[in-house]
Short mmCIF file of C-alpha atoms in Angstrom, two decimals:
data_model
loop_
_atom_site.label_atom_id
_atom_site.label_comp_id
_atom_site.label_asym_id
_atom_site.label_seq_id
_atom_site.Cartn_x
_atom_site.Cartn_y
_atom_site.Cartn_z
CA MET A 1 23.04 7.55 11.70
CA TRP A 2 24.92 4.07 12.45
CA MET A 3 22.65 3.02 9.11
CA PRO A 4 24.23 5.11 7.13
CA LEU A 5 28.11 4.97 8.83
CA SER A 6 27.15 1.18 8.05
CA TRP A 7 27.02 2.21 4.05
CA ALA A 8 29.47 4.37 4.54
CA ILE A 9 32.42 1.87 5.60
CA GLU A 10 31.13 -0.79 4.39
CA HIS A 11 30.19 -3.27 7.29
CA TRP A 12 27.72 -4.86 8.61
CA ILE A 13 28.31 -3.42 12.05
CA GLY A 14 26.16 -0.38 12.12
CA TYR A 15 22.66 -2.06 10.06
CA PHE A 16 22.95 -4.93 12.61
CA HIS A 17 23.24 -1.96 15.49
CA THR A 18 20.36 -0.34 14.55
CA LEU A 19 18.12 -3.39 14.11
CA THR A 20 18.64 -5.19 17.51
CA ARG A 21 18.68 -1.42 19.30
CA THR A 22 15.49 -0.41 17.63
CA PHE A 23 13.17 -3.91 18.17
CA GLY A 24 15.24 -4.62 21.48
CA ILE A 25 14.36 -1.25 22.99
CA VAL A 26 10.71 -1.22 21.88
CA ALA A 27 10.29 -5.18 23.55
CA ALA A 28 11.71 -3.63 26.52
CA TRP A 29 9.39 -1.10 26.91
CA TYR A 30 6.79 -3.43 26.46
CA LEU A 31 7.90 -6.52 28.48
CA PHE A 32 9.32 -4.48 31.62
CA PRO A 33 7.00 -1.38 31.81
CA ASP A 34 8.03 -1.41 35.63
CA ALA A 35 11.53 -0.78 34.91
CA ARG A 36 11.29 1.10 31.20
CA VAL A 37 14.68 2.70 31.96
CA GLU A 38 16.46 -0.17 33.32
CA ALA A 39 15.84 -1.88 30.47
CA ILE A 40 16.35 0.35 27.70
CA SER A 41 19.49 1.23 29.23
CA ALA A 42 20.51 -2.78 29.06
CA VAL A 43 19.63 -3.00 25.40
CA ILE A 44 21.25 -0.19 24.36
CA VAL A 45 24.44 -1.40 26.75
CA ALA A 46 24.46 -4.75 25.53
CA VAL A 47 24.49 -3.18 21.33
CA TYR A 48 26.92 -1.05 22.49
CA ILE A 49 28.82 -3.81 23.71
CA VAL A 50 28.63 -5.94 20.60
CA SER A 51 29.11 -2.89 17.90
CA LEU A 52 32.05 -1.65 19.67
CA ILE A 53 34.11 -4.49 20.00
CA THR A 54 33.22 -5.39 16.25
CA LEU A 55 34.57 -1.57 15.67
CA GLU A 56 37.60 -2.19 17.44
CA ARG A 57 38.66 -5.29 15.73
CA ARG A 58 37.47 -3.83 12.51
CA PHE A 59 39.93 -1.55 12.89
CA GLN A 60 43.14 -3.70 14.37
CA SER A 61 42.76 -5.55 10.75
CA ILE A 62 42.62 -2.29 8.93
CA LYS A 63 46.14 -1.64 10.76
CA SER A 64 48.11 -4.51 10.20
CA ASN A 65 47.02 -4.11 6.78
CA MET B 1 18.34 26.25 4.43
CA GLU B 2 19.82 29.83 3.00
CA GLN B 3 22.81 28.17 5.12
CA VAL B 4 22.95 24.47 4.07
CA SER B 5 23.13 25.37 0.60
CA HIS B 6 26.16 28.14 1.61
CA ALA B 7 27.93 25.32 3.10
CA SER B 8 27.30 22.74 0.29
CA SER B 9 28.96 25.47 -2.13
CA ILE B 10 31.56 25.92 0.10
CA THR B 11 32.60 22.18 0.50
CA PRO B 12 33.58 21.30 -3.66
CA VAL B 13 35.90 23.93 -3.58
CA GLN B 14 37.81 22.36 -0.64
CA ASN B 15 37.80 19.05 -1.90
CA ALA B 16 37.39 19.15 -5.30
CA SER B 17 40.75 17.20 -6.24
CA ILE B 18 39.85 14.41 -4.60
CA PRO B 19 37.14 12.11 -5.69
CA LEU B 20 34.47 11.03 -3.66
CA GLU B 21 35.95 7.19 -3.12
CA GLN B 22 39.47 8.24 -2.25
CA GLN B 23 37.50 10.35 0.93
CA ARG B 24 35.51 7.11 0.83
CA GLU B 25 38.63 4.91 1.26
CA ASP B 26 40.01 8.29 3.66
CA PHE B 27 36.39 7.98 6.10
CA LYS B 28 36.74 3.84 6.33
CA LYS B 29 40.17 4.28 8.41
CA ASN B 30 38.73 5.81 11.30
CA ARG B 31 38.62 4.01 13.90
CA PHE B 32 34.45 4.91 15.39
CA ILE B 33 34.51 3.92 19.01
CA ALA B 34 34.75 7.99 20.78
CA MET B 35 31.38 8.19 20.20
CA PRO B 36 29.53 5.16 20.67
CA LEU B 37 32.21 4.19 24.45
CA ALA B 38 30.84 8.02 25.42
CA GLY B 39 27.03 6.19 24.84
CA THR B 40 27.87 2.90 26.99
CA VAL B 41 29.15 4.75 29.71
CA VAL B 42 26.86 7.54 29.67
CA TRP B 43 23.57 4.84 28.98
CA ALA B 44 25.38 2.91 31.95
CA LEU B 45 24.87 5.26 34.39
CA LEU B 46 21.49 6.16 33.67
CA GLY B 47 20.51 1.44 33.93
CA ILE B 48 22.50 1.95 36.96
CA SER B 49 20.85 5.49 39.03
CA ALA B 50 17.37 4.90 37.32
CA PRO B 51 15.79 2.47 40.37
CA PHE B 52 17.63 4.96 43.21
CA VAL B 53 16.22 7.89 41.96
CA SER B 54 12.58 9.75 41.18
CA GLU B 55 10.63 9.38 38.22
CA LEU B 56 10.73 12.95 37.56
CA THR B 57 14.48 13.15 38.20
CA ILE B 58 15.63 10.12 36.22
CA THR B 59 13.64 12.10 33.35
CA TRP B 60 15.80 14.65 33.73
CA LEU B 61 19.30 12.13 34.03
CA LEU B 62 17.66 10.84 30.35
CA TYR B 63 17.59 15.11 28.95
CA ILE B 64 21.09 15.52 29.69
CA GLY B 65 22.31 12.82 29.93
CA THR B 66 22.55 11.76 26.55
CA GLY B 67 22.68 15.17 25.40
CA ALA B 68 25.89 14.99 27.25
CA ILE B 69 26.84 12.06 24.52
CA PHE B 70 28.31 14.32 21.82
CA TYR B 71 30.62 15.94 24.63
CA LEU B 72 31.57 12.78 26.14
CA GLY B 73 32.30 11.74 22.69
CA ALA B 74 34.10 14.45 21.48
CA GLY B 75 36.58 14.41 25.09
CA LEU B 76 36.91 11.06 25.01
CA SER B 77 37.92 10.77 20.98
CA TYR B 78 41.53 12.76 21.92
CA LEU B 79 42.30 9.45 23.77
CA THR B 80 41.02 7.48 21.25
CA GLY B 81 42.93 9.29 18.72
CA GLU B 82 40.35 10.48 16.21
CA ARG B 83 40.75 13.57 17.15
CA PHE B 84 36.58 15.24 16.45
CA PHE B 85 37.88 19.08 15.92
CA ALA B 86 41.89 18.09 15.39
CA LYS B 87 42.18 20.43 11.54
CA LYS B 88 42.48 17.86 8.75
CA ALA B 89 44.48 18.39 5.54
CA ALA B 90 41.15 17.35 3.43
CA LYS B 91 37.53 17.97 4.61
CA ASN B 92 35.89 14.68 4.06
CA SER B 93 32.36 14.45 2.81
CA PHE B 94 31.45 11.31 5.30
CA ASP B 95 31.98 13.11 8.14
CA ARG B 96 29.57 15.86 7.12
CA LEU B 97 27.68 13.26 6.07
CA PHE B 98 27.38 11.68 9.19
CA PHE B 99 27.17 15.50 11.43
CA VAL B 100 24.16 15.93 8.79
CA GLY B 101 22.35 12.93 10.00
CA MET B 102 23.38 13.70 13.38
CA ILE B 103 20.98 17.02 13.07
CA MET B 104 18.07 14.66 11.45
CA SER B 105 18.46 12.42 13.88
CA LEU B 106 17.55 15.33 16.70
CA MET B 107 14.29 16.17 14.42
CA VAL B 108 13.07 13.04 17.08
CA PHE B 109 11.79 15.62 18.96
CA ALA B 110 8.98 17.27 17.66
CA ILE B 111 7.10 14.02 17.81
CA ALA B 112 9.55 13.07 21.16
CA LEU B 113 8.64 16.10 23.09
CA PRO B 114 4.62 16.09 22.60
CA VAL B 115 4.48 12.64 23.20
CA ALA B 116 6.38 12.34 26.74
CA ALA B 117 4.20 15.47 27.76
CA ILE B 118 1.51 12.53 27.48
CA ASP B 119 3.40 9.83 28.92
CA HIS B 120 7.24 10.37 30.60
CA THR B 121 7.61 7.06 30.46
CA THR B 122 8.41 7.38 26.66
CA VAL B 123 11.18 9.03 27.45
CA PRO B 124 13.44 6.55 27.20
CA LEU B 125 12.21 5.03 24.24
CA SER B 126 11.83 7.77 21.81
CA ILE B 127 15.91 9.45 22.71
CA ALA B 128 17.15 5.69 22.40
CA PHE B 129 15.32 5.21 19.34
CA SER B 130 16.84 9.27 17.92
CA GLN B 131 19.89 7.71 18.66
CA ALA B 132 19.70 4.46 16.71
#
């Protein structure tokens, strides 16, 4: 869902989210065969934190305008 | 199919007076943090609990936990001011697009479930991908 969101709001964050998350989880799945849930969760949480900070900054700058 | 055409025949009537470009400007004013916040909380809990539970338990927790993200996000939306189910003055076509996108992502289960039956360690990958 992040890609169409990015297009709709004309902001890069959704493209970043989908691409880093997709490649990140596939890499995690192959690199950590004994801890797949842990590795995939770590990738997702990291991508979410970047996305949350970016979206909140975006929102604050819209509000202040 | 019938429902979709029925729904789309209603929408233009409700926001016929608002051009799509204006709807996009309204949509852009959203905060968009309720759902990612919910996702962060759920995936963090899944990652933390994984080493301490059995393979079967974590597989169930993955299905249940990620299924709960939407409802948790809906709850959080009342704290972030996004208010998912609030009655708005005008329906926004971009909210609808986002909702349709969510339904589409659920369809990944058509391939995720058969593959999970072959190898259950694909479950976190498939679910994580469907939400990307």
